[in-house]
XYZ file of C-alpha atoms in Angstrom:
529
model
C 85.332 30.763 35.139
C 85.135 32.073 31.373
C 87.542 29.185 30.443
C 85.737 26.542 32.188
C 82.521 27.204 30.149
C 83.919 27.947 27.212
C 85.376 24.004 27.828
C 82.272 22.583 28.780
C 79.715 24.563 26.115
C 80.463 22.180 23.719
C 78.809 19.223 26.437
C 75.403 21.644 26.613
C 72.528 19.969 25.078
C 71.159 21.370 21.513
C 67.462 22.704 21.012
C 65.443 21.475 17.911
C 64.898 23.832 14.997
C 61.648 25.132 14.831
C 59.542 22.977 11.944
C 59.572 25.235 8.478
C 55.668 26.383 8.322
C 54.404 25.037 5.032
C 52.623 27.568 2.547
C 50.677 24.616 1.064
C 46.979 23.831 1.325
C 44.444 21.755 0.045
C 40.594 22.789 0.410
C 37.867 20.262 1.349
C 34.442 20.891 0.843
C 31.169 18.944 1.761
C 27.029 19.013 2.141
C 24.900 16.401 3.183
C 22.002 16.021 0.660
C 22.253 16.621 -2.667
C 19.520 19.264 -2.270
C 22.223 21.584 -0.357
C 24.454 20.671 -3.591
C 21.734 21.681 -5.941
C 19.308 24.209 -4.317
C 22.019 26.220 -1.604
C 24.613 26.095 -4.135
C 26.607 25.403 -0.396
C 29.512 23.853 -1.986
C 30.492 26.793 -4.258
C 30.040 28.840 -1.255
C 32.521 27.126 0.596
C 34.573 26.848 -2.097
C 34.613 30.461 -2.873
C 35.433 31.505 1.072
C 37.597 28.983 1.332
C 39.985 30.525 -1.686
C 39.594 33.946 -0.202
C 40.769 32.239 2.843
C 43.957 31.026 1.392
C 44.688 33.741 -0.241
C 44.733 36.099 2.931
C 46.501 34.115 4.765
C 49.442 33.306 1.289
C 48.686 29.925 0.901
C 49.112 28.099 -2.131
C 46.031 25.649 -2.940
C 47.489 22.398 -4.307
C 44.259 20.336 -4.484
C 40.841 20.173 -3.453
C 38.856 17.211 -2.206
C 35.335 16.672 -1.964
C 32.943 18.978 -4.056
C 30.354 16.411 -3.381
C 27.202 15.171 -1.023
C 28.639 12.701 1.715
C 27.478 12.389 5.483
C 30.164 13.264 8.321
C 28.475 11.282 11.302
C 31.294 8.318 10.021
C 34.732 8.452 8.240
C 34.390 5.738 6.088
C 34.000 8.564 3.105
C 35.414 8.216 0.240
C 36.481 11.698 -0.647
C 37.570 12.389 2.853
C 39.669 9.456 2.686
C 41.403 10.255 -0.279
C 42.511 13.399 1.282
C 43.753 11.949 4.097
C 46.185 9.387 2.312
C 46.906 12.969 -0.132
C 48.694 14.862 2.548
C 50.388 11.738 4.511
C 51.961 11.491 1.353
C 52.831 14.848 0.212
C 53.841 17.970 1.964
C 51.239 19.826 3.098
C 50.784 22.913 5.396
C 46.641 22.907 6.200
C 43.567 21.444 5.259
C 41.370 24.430 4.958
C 37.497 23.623 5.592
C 34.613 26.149 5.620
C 33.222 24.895 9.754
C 34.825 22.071 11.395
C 31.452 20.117 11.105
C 32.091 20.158 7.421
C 35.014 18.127 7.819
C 33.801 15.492 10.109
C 30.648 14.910 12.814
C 32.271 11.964 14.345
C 33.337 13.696 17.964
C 36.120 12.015 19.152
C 37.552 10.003 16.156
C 37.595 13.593 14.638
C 39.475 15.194 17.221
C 42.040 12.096 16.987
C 42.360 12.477 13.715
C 42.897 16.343 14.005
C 45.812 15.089 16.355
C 47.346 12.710 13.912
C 47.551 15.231 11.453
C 49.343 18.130 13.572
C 51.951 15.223 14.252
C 53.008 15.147 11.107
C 52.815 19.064 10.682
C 49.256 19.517 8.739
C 46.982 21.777 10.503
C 43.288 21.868 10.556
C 42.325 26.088 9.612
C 38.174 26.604 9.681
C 37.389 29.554 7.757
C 34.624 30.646 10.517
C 35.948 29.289 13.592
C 39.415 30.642 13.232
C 41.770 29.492 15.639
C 45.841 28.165 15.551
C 45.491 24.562 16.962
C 49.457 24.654 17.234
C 48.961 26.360 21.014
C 46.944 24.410 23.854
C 43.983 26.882 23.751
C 43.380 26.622 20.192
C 43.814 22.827 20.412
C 41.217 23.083 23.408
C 38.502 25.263 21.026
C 39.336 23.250 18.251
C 38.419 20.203 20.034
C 35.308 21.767 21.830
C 33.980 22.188 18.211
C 34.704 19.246 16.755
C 32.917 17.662 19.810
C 30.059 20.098 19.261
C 29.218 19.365 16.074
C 28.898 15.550 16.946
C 26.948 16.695 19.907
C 24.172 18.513 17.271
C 24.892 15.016 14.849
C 23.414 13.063 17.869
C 20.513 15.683 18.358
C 19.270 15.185 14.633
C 19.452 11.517 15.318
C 17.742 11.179 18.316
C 14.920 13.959 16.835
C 14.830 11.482 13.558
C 14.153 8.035 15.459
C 11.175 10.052 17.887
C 9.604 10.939 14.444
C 10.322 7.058 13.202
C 8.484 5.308 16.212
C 5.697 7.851 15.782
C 5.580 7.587 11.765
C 5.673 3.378 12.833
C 3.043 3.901 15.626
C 0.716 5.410 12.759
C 1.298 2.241 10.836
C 3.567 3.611 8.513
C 6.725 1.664 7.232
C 10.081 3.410 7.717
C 13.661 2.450 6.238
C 14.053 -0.122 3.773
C 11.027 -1.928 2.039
C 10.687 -5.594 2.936
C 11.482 -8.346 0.243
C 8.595 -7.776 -2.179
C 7.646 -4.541 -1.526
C 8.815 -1.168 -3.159
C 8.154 2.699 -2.134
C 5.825 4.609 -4.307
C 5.357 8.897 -3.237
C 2.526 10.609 -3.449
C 1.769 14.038 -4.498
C 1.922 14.642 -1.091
C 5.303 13.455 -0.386
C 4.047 10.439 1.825
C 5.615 6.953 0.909
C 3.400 4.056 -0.153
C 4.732 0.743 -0.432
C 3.289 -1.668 -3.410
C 3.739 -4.994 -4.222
C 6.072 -5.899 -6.823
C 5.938 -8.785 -9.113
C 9.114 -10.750 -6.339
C 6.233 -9.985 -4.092
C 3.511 -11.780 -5.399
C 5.805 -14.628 -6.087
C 6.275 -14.320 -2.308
C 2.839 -14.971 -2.002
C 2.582 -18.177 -3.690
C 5.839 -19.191 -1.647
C 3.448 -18.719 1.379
C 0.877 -20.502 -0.199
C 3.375 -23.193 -1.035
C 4.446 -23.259 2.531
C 0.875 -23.467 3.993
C 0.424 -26.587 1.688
C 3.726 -28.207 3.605
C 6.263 -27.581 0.569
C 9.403 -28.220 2.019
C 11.178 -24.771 2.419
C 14.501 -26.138 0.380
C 11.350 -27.095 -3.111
C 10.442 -23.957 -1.958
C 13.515 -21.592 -2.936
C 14.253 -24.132 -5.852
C 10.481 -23.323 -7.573
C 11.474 -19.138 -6.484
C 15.015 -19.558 -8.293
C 13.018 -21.378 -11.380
C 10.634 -18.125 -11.486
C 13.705 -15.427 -10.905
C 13.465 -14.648 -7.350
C 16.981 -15.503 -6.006
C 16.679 -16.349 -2.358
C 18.734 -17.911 0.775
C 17.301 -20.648 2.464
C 18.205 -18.870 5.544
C 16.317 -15.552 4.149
C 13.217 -17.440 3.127
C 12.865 -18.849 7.154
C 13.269 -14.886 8.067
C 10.374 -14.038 4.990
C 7.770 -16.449 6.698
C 8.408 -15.459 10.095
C 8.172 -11.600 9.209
C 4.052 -10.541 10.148
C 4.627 -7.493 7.952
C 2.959 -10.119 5.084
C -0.108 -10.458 6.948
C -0.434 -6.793 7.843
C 1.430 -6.290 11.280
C 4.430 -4.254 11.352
C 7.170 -5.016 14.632
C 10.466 -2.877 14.615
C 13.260 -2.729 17.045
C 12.202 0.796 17.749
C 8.946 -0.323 19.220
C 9.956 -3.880 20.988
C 6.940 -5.908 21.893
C 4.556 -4.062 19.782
C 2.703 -4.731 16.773
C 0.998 -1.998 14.916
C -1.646 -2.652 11.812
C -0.187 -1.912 9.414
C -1.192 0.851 6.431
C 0.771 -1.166 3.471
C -0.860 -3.855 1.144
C -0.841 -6.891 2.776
C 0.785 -10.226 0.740
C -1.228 -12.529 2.794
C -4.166 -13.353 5.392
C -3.363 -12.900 9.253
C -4.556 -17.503 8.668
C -2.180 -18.032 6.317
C 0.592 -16.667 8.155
C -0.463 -18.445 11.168
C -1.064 -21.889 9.360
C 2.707 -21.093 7.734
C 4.318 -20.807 11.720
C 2.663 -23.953 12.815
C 0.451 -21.682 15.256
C -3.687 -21.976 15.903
C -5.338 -19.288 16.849
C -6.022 -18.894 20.531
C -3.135 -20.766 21.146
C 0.561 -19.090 22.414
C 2.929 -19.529 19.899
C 5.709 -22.333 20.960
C 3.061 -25.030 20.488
C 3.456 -26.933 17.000
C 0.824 -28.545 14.827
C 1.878 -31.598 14.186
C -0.184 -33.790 11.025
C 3.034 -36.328 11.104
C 1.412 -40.007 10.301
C 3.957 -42.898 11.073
C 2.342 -45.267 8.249
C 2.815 -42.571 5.449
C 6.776 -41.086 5.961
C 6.962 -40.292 1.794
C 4.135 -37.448 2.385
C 6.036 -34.402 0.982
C 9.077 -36.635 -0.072
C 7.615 -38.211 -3.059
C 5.900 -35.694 -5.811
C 3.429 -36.260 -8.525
C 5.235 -37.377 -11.473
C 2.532 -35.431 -13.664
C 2.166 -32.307 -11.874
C 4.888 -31.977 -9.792
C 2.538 -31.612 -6.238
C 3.818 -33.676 -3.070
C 2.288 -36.221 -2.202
C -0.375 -36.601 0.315
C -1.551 -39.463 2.619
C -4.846 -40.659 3.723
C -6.570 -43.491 5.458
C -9.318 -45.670 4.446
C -10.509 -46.462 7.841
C -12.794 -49.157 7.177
C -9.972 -51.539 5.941
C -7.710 -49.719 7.867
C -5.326 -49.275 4.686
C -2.722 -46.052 4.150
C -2.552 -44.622 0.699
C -0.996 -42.134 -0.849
C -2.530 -39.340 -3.494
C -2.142 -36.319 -5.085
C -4.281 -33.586 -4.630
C -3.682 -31.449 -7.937
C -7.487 -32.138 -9.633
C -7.623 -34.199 -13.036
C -3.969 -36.070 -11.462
C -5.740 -38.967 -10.186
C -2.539 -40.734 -8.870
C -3.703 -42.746 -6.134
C -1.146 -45.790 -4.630
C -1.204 -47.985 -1.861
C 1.221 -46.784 0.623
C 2.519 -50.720 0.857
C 2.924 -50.460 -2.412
C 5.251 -47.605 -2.431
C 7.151 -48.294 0.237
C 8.019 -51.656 -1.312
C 9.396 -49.472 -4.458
C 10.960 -46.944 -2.153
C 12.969 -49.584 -0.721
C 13.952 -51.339 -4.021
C 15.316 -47.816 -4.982
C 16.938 -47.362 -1.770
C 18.830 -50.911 -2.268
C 20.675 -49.630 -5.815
C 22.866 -47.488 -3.097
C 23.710 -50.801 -1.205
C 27.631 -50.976 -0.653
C 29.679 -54.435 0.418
C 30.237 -54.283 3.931
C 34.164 -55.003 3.185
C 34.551 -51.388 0.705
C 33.430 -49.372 3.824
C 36.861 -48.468 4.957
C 38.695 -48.323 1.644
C 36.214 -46.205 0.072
C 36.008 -44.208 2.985
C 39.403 -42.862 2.626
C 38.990 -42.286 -0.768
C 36.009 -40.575 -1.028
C 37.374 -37.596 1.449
C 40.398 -37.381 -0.910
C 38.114 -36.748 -3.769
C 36.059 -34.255 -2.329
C 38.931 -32.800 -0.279
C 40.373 -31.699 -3.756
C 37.153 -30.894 -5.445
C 35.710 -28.493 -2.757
C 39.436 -26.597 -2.052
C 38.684 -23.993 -4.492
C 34.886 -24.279 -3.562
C 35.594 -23.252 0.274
C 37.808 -19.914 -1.367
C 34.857 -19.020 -3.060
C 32.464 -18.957 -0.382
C 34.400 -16.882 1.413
C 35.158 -14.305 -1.392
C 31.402 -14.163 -1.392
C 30.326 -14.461 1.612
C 33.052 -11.265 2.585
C 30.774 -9.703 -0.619
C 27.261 -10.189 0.855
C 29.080 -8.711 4.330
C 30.346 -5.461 2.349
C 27.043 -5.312 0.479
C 24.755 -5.306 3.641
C 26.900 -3.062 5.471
C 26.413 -0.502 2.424
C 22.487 -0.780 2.107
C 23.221 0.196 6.149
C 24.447 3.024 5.691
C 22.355 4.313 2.700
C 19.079 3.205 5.584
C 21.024 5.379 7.929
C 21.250 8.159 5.828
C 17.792 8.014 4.885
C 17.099 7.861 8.496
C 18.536 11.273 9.147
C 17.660 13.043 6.108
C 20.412 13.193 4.550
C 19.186 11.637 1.161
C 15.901 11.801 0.431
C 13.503 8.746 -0.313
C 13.300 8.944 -4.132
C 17.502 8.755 -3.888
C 17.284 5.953 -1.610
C 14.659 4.060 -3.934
C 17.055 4.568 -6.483
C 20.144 3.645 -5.507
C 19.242 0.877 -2.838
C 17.672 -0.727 -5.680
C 20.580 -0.515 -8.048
C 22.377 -2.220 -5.768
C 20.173 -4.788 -4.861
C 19.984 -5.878 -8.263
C 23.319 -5.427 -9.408
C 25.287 -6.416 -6.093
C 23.196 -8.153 -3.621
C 21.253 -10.641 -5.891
C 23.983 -11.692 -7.732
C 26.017 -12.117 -4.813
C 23.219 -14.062 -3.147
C 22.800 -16.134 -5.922
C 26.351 -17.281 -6.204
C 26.099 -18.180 -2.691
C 23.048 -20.486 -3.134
C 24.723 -22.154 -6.236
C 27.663 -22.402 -3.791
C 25.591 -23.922 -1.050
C 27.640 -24.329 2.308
C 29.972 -26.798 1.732
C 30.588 -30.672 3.255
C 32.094 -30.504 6.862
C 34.023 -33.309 8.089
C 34.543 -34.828 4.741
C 36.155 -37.924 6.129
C 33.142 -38.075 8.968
C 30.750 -37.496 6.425
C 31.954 -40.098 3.963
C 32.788 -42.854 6.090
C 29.005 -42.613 8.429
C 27.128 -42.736 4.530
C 29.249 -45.498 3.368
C 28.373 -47.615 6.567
C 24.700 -46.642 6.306
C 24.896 -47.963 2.931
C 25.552 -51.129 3.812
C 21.696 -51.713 4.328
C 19.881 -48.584 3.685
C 16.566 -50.161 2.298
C 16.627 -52.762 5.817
C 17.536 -49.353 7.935
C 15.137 -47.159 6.387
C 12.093 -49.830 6.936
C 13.096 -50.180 10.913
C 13.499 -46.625 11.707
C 11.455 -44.376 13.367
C 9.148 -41.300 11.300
C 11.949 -38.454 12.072
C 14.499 -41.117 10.919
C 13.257 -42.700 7.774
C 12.544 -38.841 6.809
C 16.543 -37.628 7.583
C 17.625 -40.782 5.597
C 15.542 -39.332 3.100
C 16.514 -36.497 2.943
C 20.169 -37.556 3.093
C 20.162 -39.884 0.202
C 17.250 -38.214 -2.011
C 17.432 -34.110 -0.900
C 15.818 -33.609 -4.137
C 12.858 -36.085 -3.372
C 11.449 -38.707 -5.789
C 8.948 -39.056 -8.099
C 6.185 -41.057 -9.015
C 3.716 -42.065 -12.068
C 1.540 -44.949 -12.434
C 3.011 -46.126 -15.530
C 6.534 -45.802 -14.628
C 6.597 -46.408 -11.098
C 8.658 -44.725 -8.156
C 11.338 -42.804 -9.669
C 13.981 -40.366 -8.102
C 13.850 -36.540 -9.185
C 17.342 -34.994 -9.748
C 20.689 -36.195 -8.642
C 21.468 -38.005 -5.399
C 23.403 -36.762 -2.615
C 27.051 -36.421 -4.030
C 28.379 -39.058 -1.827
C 25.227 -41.667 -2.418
C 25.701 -40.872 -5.989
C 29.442 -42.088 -6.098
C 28.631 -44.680 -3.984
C 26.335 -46.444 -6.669
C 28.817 -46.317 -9.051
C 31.002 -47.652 -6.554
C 29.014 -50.211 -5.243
C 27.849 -52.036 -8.982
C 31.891 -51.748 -9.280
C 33.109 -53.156 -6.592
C 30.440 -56.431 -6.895
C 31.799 -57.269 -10.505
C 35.773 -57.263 -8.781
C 35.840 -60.450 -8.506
C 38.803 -59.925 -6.081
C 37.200 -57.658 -3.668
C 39.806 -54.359 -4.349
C 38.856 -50.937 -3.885
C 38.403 -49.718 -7.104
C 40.668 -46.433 -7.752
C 38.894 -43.285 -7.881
C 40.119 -40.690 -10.213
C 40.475 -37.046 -9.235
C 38.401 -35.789 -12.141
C 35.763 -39.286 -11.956
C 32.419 -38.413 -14.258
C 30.703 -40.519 -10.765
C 31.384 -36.476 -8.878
C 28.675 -34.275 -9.762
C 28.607 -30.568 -9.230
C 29.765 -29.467 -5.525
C 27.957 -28.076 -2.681
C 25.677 -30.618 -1.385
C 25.607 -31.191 1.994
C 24.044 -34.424 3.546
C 21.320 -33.479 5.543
């Protein structure tokens, strides 16, 4: 019997060698606010128990992470993740923390991480909740205060948004200004928001908007005065009733609560600006469209720069057109000016037989020209993404009281101005690009054809988008000179006049070759409308 397992020993399987228990630590250390930091003198505490720690138990500190003010409800920090990527990559026994909730708040991603690390052999040693997570129960306790700590993370939240609906319900503003509006503290620690100088520009935008300035004028005459703004963002600006004195918050959904702030505007303006009367529900529009006069708005004052307006002289039942800005006195018959409007309309008039060369062409050019256009957007939109989600989680902070106002003044400011307006800016500049180039190209080539005969037969909503779609910067007009169009064409209009006088002195008829880098192709990002 001896023999026979002496034979067979060599078949038996082998145990694994116990892993060699590392001697190697690194400390991490962490408070919330910077008052902890400055007032507790917290992270020198830790520090200092942490070292004593080590050195009872003969560890050797190798590094130390941290030393700083960052929240634990997330682990998006960027101390914490530097430590992680340290001991994945070197050899490392423990992380040695002074409580588990200084090394993270975040429940069960915690406790996953906490598992990913004893995989690879680094355990997870609190100084005052000692315990070896290496055996089940002191993975269980481990876990159980992890989860604990997220538990009392929730509590503070939960006690922070009460005091936010209440501090809202009081009229008070809470998280991040509103476009135009700073904080200001009082003696009494109480925050005040003023208007700031973007803010009273806001103001005239509203006034602007109440006068029916188109909303695109509208963010050109902001960028011309230094307030860089979406078109998008502007729609949000007008619809916000914080302006007129009402605040609304998702916190309090279907309320509105006077407000205690400065208001920009009157409750009139703001309701003249959504197209709403009062004593009527909002959803019903006010509509001051007139058929006869379709260049209202479109066509400005070549003096003072004012839209248009149109009137009626009822008792010879004529339509004219004026400006309102006093000492202008431009007055025309609206006959008159839509005579012009179609003469200026008829210089983008195209052969019918160029439609389908030119067609192809045209997407080739702007296929090539907007390629490194489209990259760019992206790049920035992916900015403006990681730049929002940042002022998030400063808000959030702020929320929770983990920074206090004055820091969130200061730093959400610094990088609104040297992040987010930039960023927005770039985007505006970069506009959104031409969809469909070939779709795009061909439909304005064939409404070339006859735009000054289309425009005169179409309806008021369609005369206005062929307006728009040739002209998006409008026209202008002066007694002395006439009707006259204000900036550049539409891109595609604009190459098509070039193309058009072109292609009626070839005697022969041929497309005429368009060159990649043609001085017809202005600078990118306009979209028909």
């Amino acid at each position: 019997m001896a023999n026979l397992t002496a034979n067979f020993q060599s078949f038996a399987k082998q145990g694994t060698a116990p892993p060699v228990e590392l001697t190697s630590a690194v400390i991490y250390t962490r408070v919330s606010t910077k008052e902890q930091a400055d007032k507790n003198h917290s992270l020198d505490t830790q520090q200092r128990y942490c070292r004593e720690y080590a050195a009872r138990k003969g560890y050797t500190v190798v590094a130390e992470f941290g030393g700083t003010y960052e929240s634990a409800k997330g682990d998006e920090r960027r101390e914490f993740k530097q430590l992680l990527t340290y001991v994945h990559k070197q050899r490392v026994g423990c992380i040695i923390v002074y409580s588990l909730d200084r090394f993270s708040r975040s429940g069960a991603n915690a406790i996953g991480i906490a598992a990913e690390l004893r995989k690879v052999g680094v355990a997870l040693e609190s100084v005052t909740q000692p315990t070896d997570a290496r055996t089940s129960a002191g993975e269980l306790f481990q876990n159980m205060g992890l989860s604990f700590s997220h538990y009392d993370n929730q509590q503070r939240r939960d006690k922070a948004v009460t005091g936010m609906r209440e501090k809202l319900r009081r009229g008070c503003w809470v998280g991040r200004p509103p476009l135009g509006y700073a904080a200001a503290h009082h003696n009494d620690e109480t925050q005040r928001l003023v208007i700031t100088p973007t803010g009273r520009k806001l103001r005239q935008a509203f006034e602007w908007k109440a006068a029916q300035v188109p909303n695109a004028e509208i963010v050109r005459r902001l960028r011309a005065q230094g307030v860089a703004i979406q078109l998008s963002n502007l729609t949000t600006v007008f619809r916000n009733p914080f302006y007129c004195g009402l605040l609304t918050h998702s916190l309090l959904p279907g309320e509105l609560i006077p407000s205690r702030h400065p208001t920009l505007i009157s409750q009139e303006i703001f309701l003249r600006v959504n197209a709403v009367q009062p004593g009527r529900q909002p959803g019903y529009e006010v509509s001051a469209e007139v058929p006869q006069v379709p260049l209202k708005q479109h066509v400005r004052c070549g003096k003072c720069g004012a839209p248009l307006t149109g009137y009626q002289v009822k008792a010879k039942r004529l339509w004219y057109y004026k400006c309102n800005t006093k000492g202008c006195q431009v007055n025309v018959s609206a006959k008159a000016l839509h005579t012009q409007y179609e003469g200026l309309l008829a210089d983008y008039a195209l052969p019918d037989h160029l439609v389908g060369p030119l067609g192809a062409q045209l997407a080739a050019v702007f296929t090539q020209l907007n390629h490194g256009q489209a990259q760019q957007r992206v790049a920035v939109q992916q900015q403006l993404r990681q730049v929002e989600q940042t002022l998030d989680k400063l808000e959030e902070r702020f929320v929770l009281g983990e920074i206090t106002g004055a820091q969130f003044e200061k730093y959400g400011g610094r990088i609104r101005a040297e992040q987010l307006a930039p960023a927005q800016a770039e985007a505006q500049r970069l506009g959104n690009g031409l969809s469909n180039l070939a779709e795009q190209g061909v439909r304005a080539l064939q409404l070339a054809v006859n735009l000054s005969g289309l425009w005169g037969k179409a309806t008021l909503s369609n005369r206005r988008r062929l307006q728009n779609l040739v002209f998006p910067e409008g026209a202008g007009f002066t007694k002395q000179n006439g009707l006259h169009r204000t900036g550049r064409p539409n891109v595609i209009f604009s190459l098509i006049g070039g193309l058009s006088s072109a292609g009626k002195s070839n005697k022969k008829g041929l497309p005429v070759k368009i060159d990649r880098q043609s001085s017809w192709v202005g600078p990118l990002g306009i979209e028909p409308r």
